[in-house]
Tab-separated table of C-alpha atoms in Angstrom:
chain	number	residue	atom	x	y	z
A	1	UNK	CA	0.000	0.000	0.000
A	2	UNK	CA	1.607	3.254	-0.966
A	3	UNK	CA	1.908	6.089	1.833
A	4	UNK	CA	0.213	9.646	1.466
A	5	UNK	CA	2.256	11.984	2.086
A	6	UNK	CA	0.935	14.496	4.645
A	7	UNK	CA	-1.017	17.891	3.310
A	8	UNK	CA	1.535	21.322	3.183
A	9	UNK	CA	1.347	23.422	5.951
A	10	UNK	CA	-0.852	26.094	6.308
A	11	UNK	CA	0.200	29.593	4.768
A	12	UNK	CA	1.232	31.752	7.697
A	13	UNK	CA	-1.847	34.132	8.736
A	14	UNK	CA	0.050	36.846	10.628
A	15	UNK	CA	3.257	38.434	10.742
A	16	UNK	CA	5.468	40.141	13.549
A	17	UNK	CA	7.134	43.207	13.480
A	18	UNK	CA	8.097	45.511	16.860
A	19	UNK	CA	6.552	49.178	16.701
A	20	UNK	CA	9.586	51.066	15.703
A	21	UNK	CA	9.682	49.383	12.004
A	22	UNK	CA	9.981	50.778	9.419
A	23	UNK	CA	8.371	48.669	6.976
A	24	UNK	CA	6.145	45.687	6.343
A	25	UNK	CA	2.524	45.518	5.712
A	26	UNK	CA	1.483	48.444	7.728
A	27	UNK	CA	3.332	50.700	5.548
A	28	UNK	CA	0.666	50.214	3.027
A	29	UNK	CA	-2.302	50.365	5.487
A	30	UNK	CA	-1.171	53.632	8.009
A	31	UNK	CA	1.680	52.573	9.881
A	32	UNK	CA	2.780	55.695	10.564
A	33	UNK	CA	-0.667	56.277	12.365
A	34	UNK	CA	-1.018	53.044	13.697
A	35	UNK	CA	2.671	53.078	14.944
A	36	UNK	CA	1.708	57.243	16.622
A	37	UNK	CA	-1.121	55.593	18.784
A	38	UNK	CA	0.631	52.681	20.593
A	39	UNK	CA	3.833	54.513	21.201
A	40	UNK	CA	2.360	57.514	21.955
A	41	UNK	CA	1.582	54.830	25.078
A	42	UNK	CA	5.341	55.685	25.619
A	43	UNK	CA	6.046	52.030	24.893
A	44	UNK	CA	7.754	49.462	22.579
A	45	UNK	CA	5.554	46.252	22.092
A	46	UNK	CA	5.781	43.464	19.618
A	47	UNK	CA	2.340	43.520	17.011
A	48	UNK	CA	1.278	40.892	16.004
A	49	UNK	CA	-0.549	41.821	12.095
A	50	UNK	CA	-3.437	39.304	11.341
A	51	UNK	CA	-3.758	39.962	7.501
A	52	UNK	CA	-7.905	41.009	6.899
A	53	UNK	CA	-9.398	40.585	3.492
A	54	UNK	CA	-10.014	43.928	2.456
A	55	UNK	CA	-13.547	45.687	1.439
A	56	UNK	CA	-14.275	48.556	0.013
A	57	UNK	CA	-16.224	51.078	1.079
A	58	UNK	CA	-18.855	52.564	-0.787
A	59	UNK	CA	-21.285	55.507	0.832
A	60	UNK	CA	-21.452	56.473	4.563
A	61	UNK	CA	-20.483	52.768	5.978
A	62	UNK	CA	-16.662	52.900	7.360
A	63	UNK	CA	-17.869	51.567	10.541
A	64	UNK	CA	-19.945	48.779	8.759
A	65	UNK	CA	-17.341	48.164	6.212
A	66	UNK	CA	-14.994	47.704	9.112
A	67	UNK	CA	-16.771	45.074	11.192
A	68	UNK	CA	-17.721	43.363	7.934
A	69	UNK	CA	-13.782	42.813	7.178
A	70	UNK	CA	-13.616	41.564	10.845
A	71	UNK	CA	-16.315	39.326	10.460
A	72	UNK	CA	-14.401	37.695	7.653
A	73	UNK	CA	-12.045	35.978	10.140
A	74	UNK	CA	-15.311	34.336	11.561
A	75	UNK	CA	-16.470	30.867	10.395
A	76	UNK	CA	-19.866	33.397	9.206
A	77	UNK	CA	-18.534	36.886	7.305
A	78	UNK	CA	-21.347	39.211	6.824
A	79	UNK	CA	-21.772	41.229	4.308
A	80	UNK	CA	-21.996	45.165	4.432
A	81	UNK	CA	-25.807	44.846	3.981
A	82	UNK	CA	-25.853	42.012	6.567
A	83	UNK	CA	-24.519	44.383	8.547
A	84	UNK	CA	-26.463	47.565	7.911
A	85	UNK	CA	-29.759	45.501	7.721
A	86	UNK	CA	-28.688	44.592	11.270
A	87	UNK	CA	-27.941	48.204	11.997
A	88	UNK	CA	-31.110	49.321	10.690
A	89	UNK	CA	-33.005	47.010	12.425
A	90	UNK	CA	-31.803	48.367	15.909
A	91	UNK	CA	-31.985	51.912	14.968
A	92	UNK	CA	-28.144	52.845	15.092
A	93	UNK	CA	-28.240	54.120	11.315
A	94	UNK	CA	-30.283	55.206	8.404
A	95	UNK	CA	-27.882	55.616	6.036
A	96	UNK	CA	-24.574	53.083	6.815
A	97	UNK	CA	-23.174	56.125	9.187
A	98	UNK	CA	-22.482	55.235	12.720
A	99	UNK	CA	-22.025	58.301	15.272
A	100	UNK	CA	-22.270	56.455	18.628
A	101	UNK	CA	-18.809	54.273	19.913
A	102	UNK	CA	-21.204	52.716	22.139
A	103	UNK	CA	-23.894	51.915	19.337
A	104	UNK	CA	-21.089	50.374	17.318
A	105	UNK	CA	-19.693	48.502	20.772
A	106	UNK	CA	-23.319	46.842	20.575
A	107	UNK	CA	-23.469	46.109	16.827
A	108	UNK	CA	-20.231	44.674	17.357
A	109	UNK	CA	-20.842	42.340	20.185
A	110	UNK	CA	-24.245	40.865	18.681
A	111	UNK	CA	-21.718	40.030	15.233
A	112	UNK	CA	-19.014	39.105	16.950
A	113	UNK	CA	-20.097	37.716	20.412
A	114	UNK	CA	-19.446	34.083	19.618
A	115	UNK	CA	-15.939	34.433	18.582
A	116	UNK	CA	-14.498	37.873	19.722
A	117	UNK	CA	-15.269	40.220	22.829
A	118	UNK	CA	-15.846	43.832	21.956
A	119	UNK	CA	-14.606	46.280	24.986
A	120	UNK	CA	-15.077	50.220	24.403
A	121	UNK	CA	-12.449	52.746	25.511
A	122	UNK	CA	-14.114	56.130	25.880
A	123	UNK	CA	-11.384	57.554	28.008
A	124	UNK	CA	-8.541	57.112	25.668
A	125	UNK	CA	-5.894	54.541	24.941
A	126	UNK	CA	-3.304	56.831	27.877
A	127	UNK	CA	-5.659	55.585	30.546
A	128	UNK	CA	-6.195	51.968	29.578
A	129	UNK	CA	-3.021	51.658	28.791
A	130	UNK	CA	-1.861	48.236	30.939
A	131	UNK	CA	-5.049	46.768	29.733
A	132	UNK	CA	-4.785	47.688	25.855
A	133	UNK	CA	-0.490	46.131	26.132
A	134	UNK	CA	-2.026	42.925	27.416
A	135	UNK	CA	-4.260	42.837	25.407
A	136	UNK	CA	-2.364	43.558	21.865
A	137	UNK	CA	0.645	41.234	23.478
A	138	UNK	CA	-1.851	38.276	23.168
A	139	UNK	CA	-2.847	39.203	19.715
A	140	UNK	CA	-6.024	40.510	20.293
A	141	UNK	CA	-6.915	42.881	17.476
A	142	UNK	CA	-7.930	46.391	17.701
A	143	UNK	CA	-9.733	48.790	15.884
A	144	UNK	CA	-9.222	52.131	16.219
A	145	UNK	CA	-11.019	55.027	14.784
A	146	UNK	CA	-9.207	57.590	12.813
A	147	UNK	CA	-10.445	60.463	14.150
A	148	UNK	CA	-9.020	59.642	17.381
A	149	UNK	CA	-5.484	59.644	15.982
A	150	UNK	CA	-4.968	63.069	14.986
């Protein structure tokens, strides 16, 4: 009987690079930004980038376009109209625009409950800082509104 011989591994997901790089993946996607709000935390930690299909955005939906490219590391993506139906449906938007953190916190947890848990920072990355470290030192992912970066 012949042997199989075993499947290939699995195409690395993520990558690591330390916050003072200087290039890498998050060159093309803001890493200058990215890179200003964790050491703005005055200190150096190791990221860990978990590579996201990208979506684009069309109309008044960053928010929605966002959680549907996190969705897409779920066993269930959603679509953008998955997601604004969704929205809709709970009255957080009429148009794809979300202007409530904690509205989004909540749209969020009901896509993402069974595989990721959503926490809000209203106060600013400065005073959760410990927590936020820990939290990016296990891999977690964040999202971050741009805004909030300037």
């Amino acid at each position: 009987m012949a042997s199989v011989p075993p499947p290939p591994p699995p195409l690395p997901v993520t990558t690591n690079q330390d916050c003072k790089s200087e290039n890498g993946l998050m060159g093309e996607i803001g890493e200058e930004s990215f890179n200003k709000c964790l050491c703005d935390l005055n200190v150096y930690v190791k990221k860990t980038i978990t590579r996201i299909r990208p979506i684009s955005q069309t109309g008044p939906n960053c928010g929605l376009t966002a959680l549907a490219m996190v969705s897409s590391l779920t066993p269930c993506p959603l679509s953008i109209p998955q997601i604004f139906e969704e929205a809709s449906n709970r009255g957080f938007t009429n148009h794809g625009e979300m202007f409530s953190a904690l509205n989004m916190k909540n749209l969020a947890d009901n896509i993402l409950s069974p595989w990721f848990k959503v926490d809000l920072f209203t106060d600013g990355l400065e005073a959760n800082k410990a927590h936020v470290i820990d939290r990016l030192h296990n891999g977690d992912l964040m999202l971050v509104p741009y805004p909030l970066l300037d």
